[in-house]
CSV table of N, CA and C in Angstrom, one decimal:
chain,number,residue,atom,x,y,z
A,473,MET,N,20.4,16.9,8.8
A,473,MET,CA,20.3,17.4,7.4
A,473,MET,C,19.2,16.2,6.8
A,474,ARG,N,19.6,15.2,6.8
A,474,ARG,CA,18.6,13.8,6.4
A,474,ARG,C,17.2,14.1,6.6
A,475,ARG,N,16.9,14.4,7.7
A,475,ARG,CA,15.5,14.7,8.3
A,475,ARG,C,14.9,16.1,7.4
A,476,ILE,N,15.7,16.9,7.4
A,476,ILE,CA,15.2,18.2,6.6
A,476,ILE,C,14.8,17.7,5.2
A,477,GLY,N,15.8,17.0,4.5
A,477,GLY,CA,15.6,16.7,3.2
A,477,GLY,C,14.3,15.7,2.8
A,478,LEU,N,14.1,14.8,4.0
A,478,LEU,CA,13.1,13.9,3.8
A,478,LEU,C,11.7,14.6,4.0
A,479,ALA,N,11.8,15.6,5.1
A,479,ALA,CA,10.6,16.5,5.4
A,479,ALA,C,10.1,17.2,4.1
A,480,LEU,N,11.4,17.8,3.4
A,480,LEU,CA,10.8,18.4,2.1
A,480,LEU,C,10.3,17.6,1.1
A,481,ILE,N,10.7,16.6,0.9
A,481,ILE,CA,10.3,15.6,-0.2
A,481,ILE,C,8.8,15.1,0.4
A,482,PHE,N,8.3,15.1,1.8
A,482,PHE,CA,7.1,14.6,2.2
A,482,PHE,C,6.4,15.6,1.7
A,483,LEU,N,6.7,16.9,2.1
A,483,LEU,CA,5.8,18.1,1.9
A,483,LEU,C,5.4,18.2,0.3
A,484,ILE,N,6.4,18.0,-0.4
A,484,ILE,CA,6.1,18.3,-1.9
A,484,ILE,C,5.2,17.2,-2.3
A,485,LEU,N,5.5,16.1,-1.8
A,485,LEU,CA,4.8,14.8,-2.6
A,485,LEU,C,3.4,14.9,-2.0
A,486,SER,N,3.2,15.1,-0.5
A,486,SER,CA,1.9,14.9,0.0
A,486,SER,C,0.9,16.0,-0.4
A,487,SER,N,1.6,17.3,-1.1
A,487,SER,CA,0.8,18.4,-1.4
A,487,SER,C,0.2,18.0,-3.0
A,488,GLY,N,0.1,16.9,-3.5
A,488,GLY,CA,-0.5,16.7,-4.7
A,488,GLY,C,0.5,16.6,-5.8
A,489,ALA,N,1.7,16.8,-5.6
A,489,ALA,CA,3.1,16.9,-6.7
A,489,ALA,C,3.0,15.4,-7.3
A,490,GLU,N,2.6,14.6,-6.6
A,490,GLU,CA,2.8,13.2,-7.1
A,490,GLU,C,1.9,13.1,-8.3
A,491,ALA,N,0.7,13.5,-8.3
A,491,ALA,CA,-0.4,13.4,-9.4
A,491,ALA,C,0.2,14.1,-10.3
A,492,LYS,N,1.1,15.3,-10.5
A,492,LYS,CA,1.5,15.9,-11.5
A,492,LYS,C,2.7,15.6,-12.3
A,493,THR,N,3.5,15.0,-11.2
A,493,THR,CA,4.9,14.7,-11.8
A,493,THR,C,5.2,13.4,-12.0
A,494,GLY,N,4.5,12.5,-11.4
A,494,GLY,CA,4.5,10.9,-11.4
A,494,GLY,C,5.6,10.3,-10.5
A,495,TRP,N,6.3,11.1,-9.5
A,495,TRP,CA,7.1,10.8,-8.4
A,495,TRP,C,6.2,10.1,-7.0
A,496,GLU,N,6.9,9.1,-6.7
A,496,GLU,CA,6.0,8.7,-5.4
A,496,GLU,C,7.3,8.5,-4.5
A,497,LEU,N,6.9,8.6,-3.1
A,497,LEU,CA,7.8,8.5,-2.0
A,497,LEU,C,7.0,7.6,-1.1
A,498,GLU,N,7.9,6.5,-0.8
A,498,GLU,CA,7.5,5.4,0.2
A,498,GLU,C,8.1,5.5,1.4
A,499,LEU,N,7.6,5.4,2.5
A,499,LEU,CA,8.2,5.6,4.0
A,499,LEU,C,8.1,4.1,4.4
A,500,ILE,N,9.2,3.6,5.0
A,500,ILE,CA,9.1,2.1,5.5
A,500,ILE,C,9.6,1.9,6.9
A,501,VAL,N,8.7,1.3,7.6
A,501,VAL,CA,9.2,0.7,9.0
A,501,VAL,C,9.2,-0.6,9.1
A,502,GLY,N,10.1,-1.4,9.6
A,502,GLY,CA,10.3,-2.6,9.7
A,502,GLY,C,11.1,-3.4,10.9
A,503,PHE,N,11.2,-4.6,10.9
A,503,PHE,CA,12.1,-5.0,12.0
A,503,PHE,C,12.6,-6.4,11.3
A,504,ASP,N,13.8,-6.9,11.9
A,504,ASP,CA,14.6,-8.0,11.8
A,504,ASP,C,13.6,-9.2,11.7
A,505,ALA,N,13.2,-9.8,10.4
A,505,ALA,CA,12.5,-11.0,10.3
A,505,ALA,C,12.8,-12.1,11.0
A,506,LYS,N,14.1,-12.0,11.8
A,506,LYS,CA,14.5,-13.3,12.3
A,506,LYS,C,13.7,-13.6,13.9
A,507,LEU,N,12.9,-12.3,14.0
A,507,LEU,CA,11.9,-12.2,15.5
A,507,LEU,C,11.2,-13.7,15.2
A,508,ILE,N,10.7,-14.1,14.0
A,508,ILE,CA,9.5,-14.9,13.5
A,508,ILE,C,10.5,-16.2,14.0
A,509,ALA,N,11.6,-16.3,13.7
A,509,ALA,CA,12.2,-17.6,14.1
A,509,ALA,C,12.9,-17.7,15.7
A,510,GLY,N,12.6,-16.7,16.1
A,510,GLY,CA,12.8,-16.7,17.7
A,510,GLY,C,14.2,-16.3,17.9
A,511,ARG,N,15.0,-15.6,16.9
A,511,ARG,CA,16.3,-15.3,17.1
A,511,ARG,C,16.5,-13.6,17.3
A,512,PHE,N,15.5,-13.1,17.7
A,512,PHE,CA,15.6,-11.6,17.5
A,512,PHE,C,16.3,-10.9,18.6
A,513,GLN,N,17.3,-10.2,18.3
A,513,GLN,CA,18.1,-9.5,19.3
A,513,GLN,C,17.5,-8.3,20.2
A,514,GLY,N,16.2,-7.6,19.6
A,514,GLY,CA,15.8,-6.6,20.4
A,514,GLY,C,16.1,-5.5,20.0
A,515,ASN,N,17.0,-5.2,19.1
A,515,ASN,CA,17.6,-3.9,18.8
A,515,ASN,C,17.6,-3.7,17.1
A,516,ASP,N,16.7,-4.5,16.3
A,516,ASP,CA,16.9,-4.5,14.8
A,516,ASP,C,15.7,-4.0,14.4
A,517,ALA,N,15.6,-2.7,14.3
A,517,ALA,CA,14.7,-2.1,13.4
A,517,ALA,C,15.1,-1.5,12.2
A,518,LEU,N,14.1,-1.1,11.3
A,518,LEU,CA,14.6,-0.5,10.3
A,518,LEU,C,13.7,0.8,9.8
A,519,THR,N,14.1,1.9,9.3
A,519,THR,CA,13.3,2.8,8.7
A,519,THR,C,13.9,3.2,7.5
A,520,ALA,N,13.3,3.6,6.2
A,520,ALA,CA,13.6,3.8,5.0
A,520,ALA,C,12.6,4.8,4.4
A,521,ALA,N,13.3,5.4,3.5
A,521,ALA,CA,12.4,6.2,2.5
A,521,ALA,C,12.9,5.7,0.9
A,522,ARG,N,12.0,5.4,0.0
A,522,ARG,CA,12.3,5.1,-1.2
A,522,ARG,C,11.5,6.0,-2.4
A,523,LEU,N,12.4,6.5,-3.0
A,523,LEU,CA,11.8,7.6,-4.1
A,523,LEU,C,11.9,6.8,-5.5
A,524,ARG,N,10.7,6.9,-6.2
A,524,ARG,CA,10.8,6.4,-7.7
A,524,ARG,C,9.9,6.9,-8.4
A,525,HIS,N,10.2,6.8,-9.8
A,525,HIS,CA,9.2,7.6,-10.7
A,525,HIS,C,8.1,6.3,-11.1
A,526,ARG,N,7.0,6.7,-11.2
A,526,ARG,CA,5.9,5.6,-11.6
A,526,ARG,C,6.3,4.8,-12.5
A,527,ASN,N,6.9,5.3,-13.7
A,527,ASN,CA,7.2,4.7,-14.9
A,527,ASN,C,8.6,4.0,-15.1
A,528,SER,N,9.5,4.3,-13.8
A,528,SER,CA,10.7,3.9,-14.1
A,528,SER,C,11.1,2.5,-13.3
A,529,LEU,N,11.8,1.5,-13.6
A,529,LEU,CA,12.4,0.5,-13.0
A,529,LEU,C,13.3,0.5,-11.8
A,530,LEU,N,13.7,2.0,-11.6
A,530,LEU,CA,14.7,2.2,-10.6
A,530,LEU,C,14.3,2.9,-9.2
A,531,ALA,N,14.6,2.8,-8.4
A,531,ALA,CA,14.4,3.4,-7.3
A,531,ALA,C,15.4,3.9,-6.3
A,532,LEU,N,15.4,5.0,-5.6
A,532,LEU,CA,16.6,5.2,-4.7
A,532,LEU,C,16.1,5.0,-3.3
A,533,GLU,N,16.7,4.4,-2.4
A,533,GLU,CA,16.4,4.1,-1.1
A,533,GLU,C,17.3,4.7,-0.1
A,534,ILE,N,17.2,5.4,0.8
A,534,ILE,CA,18.0,5.7,2.1
A,534,ILE,C,17.4,5.0,3.2
A,535,ASN,N,18.3,4.4,3.9
A,535,ASN,CA,17.7,3.5,5.1
A,535,ASN,C,18.6,3.6,6.3
A,536,SER,N,18.2,3.2,7.3
A,536,SER,CA,18.8,3.3,8.7
A,536,SER,C,18.4,2.2,9.5
A,537,PRO,N,19.3,1.0,9.4
A,537,PRO,CA,19.0,-0.3,10.5
A,537,PRO,C,19.3,0.6,11.9
A,538,LEU,N,18.4,0.9,12.7
A,538,LEU,CA,18.5,2.0,13.7
A,538,LEU,C,19.8,1.7,14.9
A,539,ALA,N,20.0,0.2,15.0
A,539,ALA,CA,21.2,0.4,16.1
A,539,ALA,C,22.5,0.2,15.3
A,540,HIS,N,22.5,0.2,14.0
A,540,HIS,CA,23.7,-0.3,13.0
A,540,HIS,C,24.4,1.1,12.6
A,541,GLY,N,23.6,1.7,11.7
A,541,GLY,CA,24.1,2.8,10.9
A,541,GLY,C,23.2,3.4,9.9
A,542,PHE,N,23.6,3.8,8.5
A,542,PHE,CA,22.7,4.1,7.5
A,542,PHE,C,23.3,3.8,6.1
A,543,GLY,N,22.3,3.8,5.2
A,543,GLY,CA,22.8,3.4,4.0
A,543,GLY,C,22.1,4.1,2.6
A,544,ALA,N,22.5,3.9,1.7
A,544,ALA,CA,21.8,4.3,0.2
A,544,ALA,C,22.0,3.1,-0.6
A,545,ASN,N,20.7,2.6,-1.2
A,545,ASN,CA,20.6,1.7,-1.9
A,545,ASN,C,19.9,2.0,-3.5
A,546,LEU,N,20.2,1.5,-4.6
A,546,LEU,CA,19.6,1.4,-5.9
A,546,LEU,C,18.8,0.2,-5.9
A,547,LEU,N,17.4,0.3,-6.1
A,547,LEU,CA,16.7,-0.8,-6.5
A,547,LEU,C,16.1,-0.8,-7.7
A,548,ILE,N,16.3,-2.0,-8.3
A,548,ILE,CA,15.8,-2.4,-9.7
A,548,ILE,C,14.8,-3.4,-9.9
A,549,ASP,N,13.6,-2.8,-10.3
A,549,ASP,CA,12.5,-3.9,-10.3
A,549,ASP,C,12.8,-4.9,-11.6
A,550,THR,N,12.5,-6.2,-11.0
A,550,THR,CA,12.7,-7.1,-11.8
A,550,THR,C,11.3,-7.8,-12.2
A,551,ILE,N,10.4,-7.5,-11.4
A,551,ILE,CA,9.1,-8.1,-11.8
A,551,ILE,C,7.8,-7.1,-11.4
A,552,ARG,N,7.1,-6.9,-12.0
A,552,ARG,CA,6.0,-5.9,-11.6
A,552,ARG,C,4.7,-6.6,-12.3
A,553,ALA,N,3.8,-7.1,-11.4
A,553,ALA,CA,2.6,-7.8,-11.8
A,553,ALA,C,1.5,-7.6,-10.8
A,554,TRP,N,0.4,-7.1,-11.3
A,554,TRP,CA,-0.7,-6.9,-10.3
A,554,TRP,C,-0.5,-6.1,-9.0
A,555,ARG,N,-0.5,-6.6,-8.0
A,555,ARG,CA,0.1,-5.8,-6.7
A,555,ARG,C,1.3,-6.4,-6.4
A,556,PHE,N,2.1,-7.0,-7.2
A,556,PHE,CA,3.4,-7.7,-6.6
A,556,PHE,C,4.6,-7.1,-7.4
A,557,ARG,N,5.6,-6.8,-6.6
A,557,ARG,CA,6.7,-6.2,-7.2
A,557,ARG,C,8.1,-7.0,-6.5
A,558,GLY,N,8.7,-7.5,-7.3
A,558,GLY,CA,10.1,-8.1,-6.9
A,558,GLY,C,11.3,-7.1,-7.4
A,559,TYR,N,12.1,-7.1,-6.8
A,559,TYR,CA,13.6,-6.0,-7.0
A,559,TYR,C,14.9,-6.6,-6.4
A,560,LEU,N,15.9,-6.3,-7.1
A,560,LEU,CA,17.4,-6.4,-6.6
A,560,LEU,C,17.5,-5.3,-6.2
A,561,ASN,N,18.7,-5.2,-5.3
A,561,ASN,CA,19.1,-3.8,-4.7
A,561,ASN,C,20.7,-3.9,-4.5
A,562,CYS,N,21.3,-2.9,-4.5
A,562,CYS,CA,22.7,-2.8,-4.3
A,562,CYS,C,23.0,-1.3,-3.7
A,563,GLY,N,24.0,-1.2,-3.0
A,563,GLY,CA,24.3,-0.1,-2.3
A,563,GLY,C,25.4,-0.1,-1.4
A,564,ILE,N,25.5,0.9,-0.6
A,564,ILE,CA,26.4,1.1,0.3
A,564,ILE,C,25.9,1.3,1.7
A,565,PHE,N,26.7,0.9,2.6
A,565,PHE,CA,26.3,1.3,3.9
A,565,PHE,C,27.3,1.5,4.8
A,566,TRP,N,27.0,2.6,5.8
A,566,TRP,CA,28.0,3.1,6.6
A,566,TRP,C,27.7,2.8,8.2
A,567,PRO,N,28.5,1.8,8.7
A,567,PRO,CA,28.2,1.2,10.2
A,567,PRO,C,28.7,2.7,10.9
A,568,THR,N,27.5,3.2,11.9
A,568,THR,CA,27.9,4.3,13.0
A,568,THR,C,28.1,3.6,14.2
A,569,ALA,N,27.4,2.5,14.6
A,569,ALA,CA,27.4,1.8,15.9
A,569,ALA,C,27.9,0.5,15.8
A,570,LYS,N,27.5,-0.4,15.1
A,570,LYS,CA,28.2,-1.6,15.1
A,570,LYS,C,27.8,-2.4,13.6
A,571,ASN,N,28.6,-3.2,13.1
A,571,ASN,CA,28.5,-3.6,11.8
A,571,ASN,C,27.3,-4.6,11.6
A,572,MET,N,26.7,-4.7,10.7
A,572,MET,CA,25.4,-5.7,10.2
A,572,MET,C,26.0,-7.1,10.3
A,573,SER,N,27.3,-7.3,9.7
A,573,SER,CA,27.9,-8.7,9.5
A,573,SER,C,29.3,-8.5,10.1
A,574,VAL,N,29.7,-9.8,10.2
A,574,VAL,CA,31.3,-9.9,10.3
A,574,VAL,C,31.8,-8.8,11.5
A,575,PRO,N,31.5,-9.0,12.9
A,575,PRO,CA,31.6,-7.9,13.6
A,575,PRO,C,33.1,-7.8,13.9
A,576,GLU,N,33.8,-8.9,13.6
A,576,GLU,CA,35.2,-8.8,14.1
A,576,GLU,C,36.0,-7.8,13.5
A,577,ILE,N,35.6,-7.5,12.3
A,577,ILE,CA,36.4,-6.5,11.3
A,577,ILE,C,35.7,-5.0,11.4
A,578,SER,N,36.8,-4.5,12.1
A,578,SER,CA,36.4,-2.7,11.9
A,578,SER,C,36.5,-2.4,10.5
A,579,ARG,N,35.5,-1.6,9.9
A,579,ARG,CA,35.7,-1.1,8.7
A,579,ARG,C,34.8,0.0,8.5
A,580,SER,N,35.0,1.1,7.5
A,580,SER,CA,34.5,2.3,7.5
A,580,SER,C,33.1,2.2,6.3
A,581,TYR,N,33.0,1.1,5.6
A,581,TYR,CA,31.7,0.9,5.1
A,581,TYR,C,31.6,-0.7,4.6
A,582,ASP,N,30.2,-0.9,4.0
A,582,ASP,CA,30.0,-2.2,3.5
A,582,ASP,C,29.4,-2.0,2.4
A,583,LEU,N,29.5,-3.0,1.2
A,583,LEU,CA,28.9,-3.3,0.1
A,583,LEU,C,27.5,-3.9,0.2
A,584,VAL,N,26.4,-3.6,0.0
A,584,VAL,CA,25.2,-4.1,0.3
A,584,VAL,C,24.4,-4.7,-1.2
A,585,PHE,N,24.1,-5.9,-1.0
A,585,PHE,CA,23.6,-6.7,-2.0
A,585,PHE,C,22.4,-7.6,-1.6
A,586,GLY,N,21.3,-7.6,-2.5
A,586,GLY,CA,20.2,-8.2,-1.9
A,586,GLY,C,19.1,-8.3,-2.9
A,587,ALA,N,17.8,-8.8,-2.3
A,587,ALA,CA,16.7,-9.0,-3.3
A,587,ALA,C,15.3,-8.7,-2.2
A,588,GLY,N,14.4,-8.4,-2.8
A,588,GLY,CA,13.2,-8.2,-1.8
A,588,GLY,C,11.9,-8.2,-2.8
A,589,VAL,N,10.7,-8.6,-2.1
A,589,VAL,CA,9.6,-8.6,-2.7
A,589,VAL,C,8.8,-7.5,-2.0
A,590,GLU,N,7.6,-7.1,-2.6
A,590,GLU,CA,6.8,-6.0,-1.9
A,590,GLU,C,5.3,-6.4,-2.5
A,591,TYR,N,4.4,-6.6,-1.6
A,591,TYR,CA,2.9,-6.8,-2.2
A,591,TYR,C,2.2,-5.6,-1.6
A,592,ALA,N,1.3,-5.2,-2.4
A,592,ALA,CA,0.6,-3.9,-2.1
A,592,ALA,C,-0.9,-4.3,-1.5
A,593,LEU,N,-0.8,-4.3,-0.1
A,593,LEU,CA,-2.4,-4.6,0.4
A,593,LEU,C,-3.6,-3.7,0.0
A,594,ARG,N,-3.0,-2.5,-0.1
A,594,ARG,CA,-4.1,-1.5,-0.3
A,594,ARG,C,-3.2,-0.5,-1.5
A,595,PRO,N,-3.8,0.4,-2.3
A,595,PRO,CA,-3.1,1.3,-3.1
A,595,PRO,C,-1.9,2.0,-2.5
A,596,LYS,N,-1.9,2.3,-1.3
A,596,LYS,CA,-0.9,3.1,-0.7
A,596,LYS,C,-0.1,2.3,0.5
A,597,LEU,N,-0.7,1.0,0.9
A,597,LEU,CA,0.3,0.3,1.8
A,597,LEU,C,0.6,-1.0,1.2
A,598,ALA,N,1.8,-1.4,1.7
A,598,ALA,CA,2.6,-2.5,1.1
A,598,ALA,C,3.1,-3.2,2.2
A,599,ILE,N,3.3,-4.5,2.1
A,599,ILE,CA,4.2,-5.5,3.1
A,599,ILE,C,5.3,-5.8,2.5
A,600,ILE,N,6.5,-5.5,2.9
A,600,ILE,CA,7.7,-5.9,2.2
A,600,ILE,C,8.7,-6.9,2.7
A,601,LEU,N,9.2,-7.7,2.4
A,601,LEU,CA,10.1,-8.7,2.9
A,601,LEU,C,11.5,-8.6,2.0
A,602,ASP,N,12.4,-8.5,2.6
A,602,ASP,CA,13.8,-7.9,2.1
A,602,ASP,C,14.9,-8.7,2.7
A,603,TRP,N,15.9,-9.0,1.8
A,603,TRP,CA,17.0,-10.0,2.3
A,603,TRP,C,18.2,-9.2,1.7
A,604,ARG,N,19.3,-8.8,2.7
A,604,ARG,CA,20.4,-8.2,2.3
A,604,ARG,C,21.7,-8.6,2.6
A,605,ALA,N,22.9,-8.9,1.9
A,605,ALA,CA,24.0,-9.1,2.7
A,605,ALA,C,24.8,-8.0,2.7
A,606,TYR,N,25.5,-7.7,3.8
A,606,TYR,CA,26.3,-6.7,4.1
A,606,TYR,C,27.7,-7.1,3.9
A,607,ILE,N,28.6,-6.9,2.8
A,607,ILE,CA,29.9,-7.3,2.6
A,607,ILE,C,30.9,-6.4,2.8
A,608,PRO,N,31.9,-6.9,3.7
A,608,PRO,CA,33.0,-5.9,4.1
A,608,PRO,C,33.6,-5.0,3.1
A,609,ASP,N,34.2,-4.2,3.3
A,609,ASP,CA,35.0,-3.4,2.4
A,609,ASP,C,36.2,-4.2,1.7
A,610,PRO,N,36.2,-4.3,0.3
A,610,PRO,CA,37.0,-4.9,-0.5
A,610,PRO,C,38.3,-4.7,-0.2
A,611,ARG,N,38.6,-3.7,0.2
A,611,ARG,CA,39.9,-3.0,0.3
A,611,ARG,C,40.7,-3.5,1.3
A,612,LEU,N,39.9,-4.2,2.4
A,612,LEU,CA,40.5,-5.0,3.4
A,612,LEU,C,41.2,-6.4,3.0
A,613,MET,N,40.9,-6.7,1.7
A,613,MET,CA,41.5,-8.0,1.2
A,613,MET,C,43.1,-7.9,1.6
A,614,VAL,N,43.4,-6.7,1.2
A,614,VAL,CA,45.1,-6.5,1.4
A,614,VAL,C,45.6,-7.0,2.7
A,615,TYR,N,44.9,-6.6,3.7
A,615,TYR,CA,45.1,-6.9,5.1
A,615,TYR,C,44.8,-8.5,5.6
A,616,TYR,N,43.9,-8.9,5.0
A,616,TYR,CA,43.4,-10.2,5.6
A,616,TYR,C,43.7,-11.5,4.8
A,617,GLY,N,44.1,-11.2,3.3
A,617,GLY,CA,44.5,-12.2,2.6
A,617,GLY,C,43.6,-13.2,2.3
A,618,GLU,N,44.0,-14.5,2.5
A,618,GLU,CA,43.2,-15.6,2.5
A,618,GLU,C,42.0,-15.8,3.3
A,619,PHE,N,42.2,-15.2,4.5
A,619,PHE,CA,41.2,-15.2,5.3
A,619,PHE,C,39.8,-14.3,5.0
A,620,PHE,N,40.1,-13.6,4.1
A,620,PHE,CA,39.0,-12.8,3.6
A,620,PHE,C,37.7,-13.7,2.9
A,621,ILE,N,38.2,-14.5,2.4
A,621,ILE,CA,37.0,-15.4,1.7
A,621,ILE,C,36.2,-15.9,2.7
A,622,PRO,N,36.5,-16.5,4.0
A,622,PRO,CA,35.5,-17.0,4.8
A,622,PRO,C,34.8,-16.0,5.5
A,623,MET,N,35.2,-14.5,5.3
A,623,MET,CA,34.6,-13.4,5.8
A,623,MET,C,33.4,-13.0,4.9
A,624,TYR,N,33.7,-13.4,3.7
A,624,TYR,CA,32.7,-13.1,2.8
A,624,TYR,C,31.8,-14.0,2.8
A,625,LYS,N,31.9,-15.2,3.2
A,625,LYS,CA,31.0,-16.2,3.2
A,625,LYS,C,30.1,-16.0,4.5
A,626,GLN,N,30.6,-15.7,5.5
A,626,GLN,CA,30.0,-15.5,6.9
A,626,GLN,C,29.3,-14.2,6.5
A,627,SER,N,29.5,-13.1,5.9
A,627,SER,CA,28.7,-12.3,5.7
A,627,SER,C,27.3,-12.7,4.8
A,628,LEU,N,27.4,-13.5,4.0
A,628,LEU,CA,26.4,-14.0,3.1
A,628,LEU,C,25.5,-14.8,3.9
A,629,LYS,N,26.0,-15.6,5.0
A,629,LYS,CA,25.2,-16.4,6.0
A,629,LYS,C,24.6,-15.4,7.0
A,630,GLU,N,25.0,-14.5,7.1
A,630,GLU,CA,24.4,-13.5,8.3
A,630,GLU,C,23.5,-12.5,7.6
A,631,GLY,N,23.2,-12.7,6.4
A,631,GLY,CA,22.4,-11.8,5.7
A,631,GLY,C,21.1,-11.2,6.5
A,632,ALA,N,20.8,-10.0,6.4
A,632,ALA,CA,19.7,-9.6,7.2
A,632,ALA,C,18.2,-9.7,6.4
A,633,TRP,N,17.3,-10.2,7.1
A,633,TRP,CA,16.0,-10.3,6.7
A,633,TRP,C,15.1,-9.3,7.4
A,634,TRP,N,14.3,-8.6,6.5
A,634,TRP,CA,13.8,-7.4,7.1
A,634,TRP,C,12.3,-7.7,6.5
A,635,LEU,N,11.4,-7.6,7.6
A,635,LEU,CA,9.9,-7.6,7.2
A,635,LEU,C,9.4,-6.3,7.6
A,636,GLY,N,8.6,-5.7,6.8
A,636,GLY,CA,8.1,-4.4,7.2
A,636,GLY,C,6.9,-3.9,6.3
A,637,LEU,N,6.5,-2.7,6.7
A,637,LEU,CA,5.3,-1.9,6.0
A,637,LEU,C,5.7,-0.7,5.3
A,638,GLY,N,5.2,-0.4,4.2
A,638,GLY,CA,5.6,0.6,3.4
A,638,GLY,C,4.4,1.5,3.1
A,639,TRP,N,4.5,2.6,3.3
A,639,TRP,CA,3.4,3.7,3.0
A,639,TRP,C,3.8,4.5,1.9
A,640,ARG,N,2.8,4.5,1.0
A,640,ARG,CA,3.3,5.4,-0.3
A,640,ARG,C,2.5,6.7,-0.2
A,641,LEU,N,3.3,7.9,-0.4
A,641,LEU,CA,2.5,9.0,-0.3
A,641,LEU,C,2.3,9.6,-1.6
C-alpha cells in the first residue's frame, strides 16, 4: 500500500504539479555512514521519501532502514542558506526485523530524534548527512525501572549516521 501511495505522489509531481502547487517530493537512498569508519555491518541501507511545500519549514518523511523496519518523521528546517539546509527531526519507528538500538529489549516502536544537513549539488540532487537516535518505547520504564536510564544512554550512543543522495522531483 505504501508503494502505491508513493507511486501516485511520484506521478503527480513528475507531471508538472510541483510547478503549479509548490509541493516537492524528494526520494532518498543512503547507507550507514559507519562504512566510512570501517564498522559497516553490510545490511544497513536506507530508503526514504520526503514531502514538503516549497515555502514551509516542515517536511514529512516516510523511511525504511531496509534491514530493520519503517518509520515516519517530521522534519523542521532550522537553517536555509544558499544550497545548504539544516534540520531537526522527530518521529516514530516500527521495527519489523530487528531494533535499531538496544537490541536486548523487545518493543513495538521507538521514538526517533535527530538532526541532519543537506547540501544541494545541483538543483534537483542533494547529498544528505543525518544522525538519528532510536529511543525505546517509554512505556517500558514500568518494567525496567532504574535500568531504563542506561538503556536510553546506550540508544543515544548507538545513534545511526546516514549518508545518502536525495533526488527532488
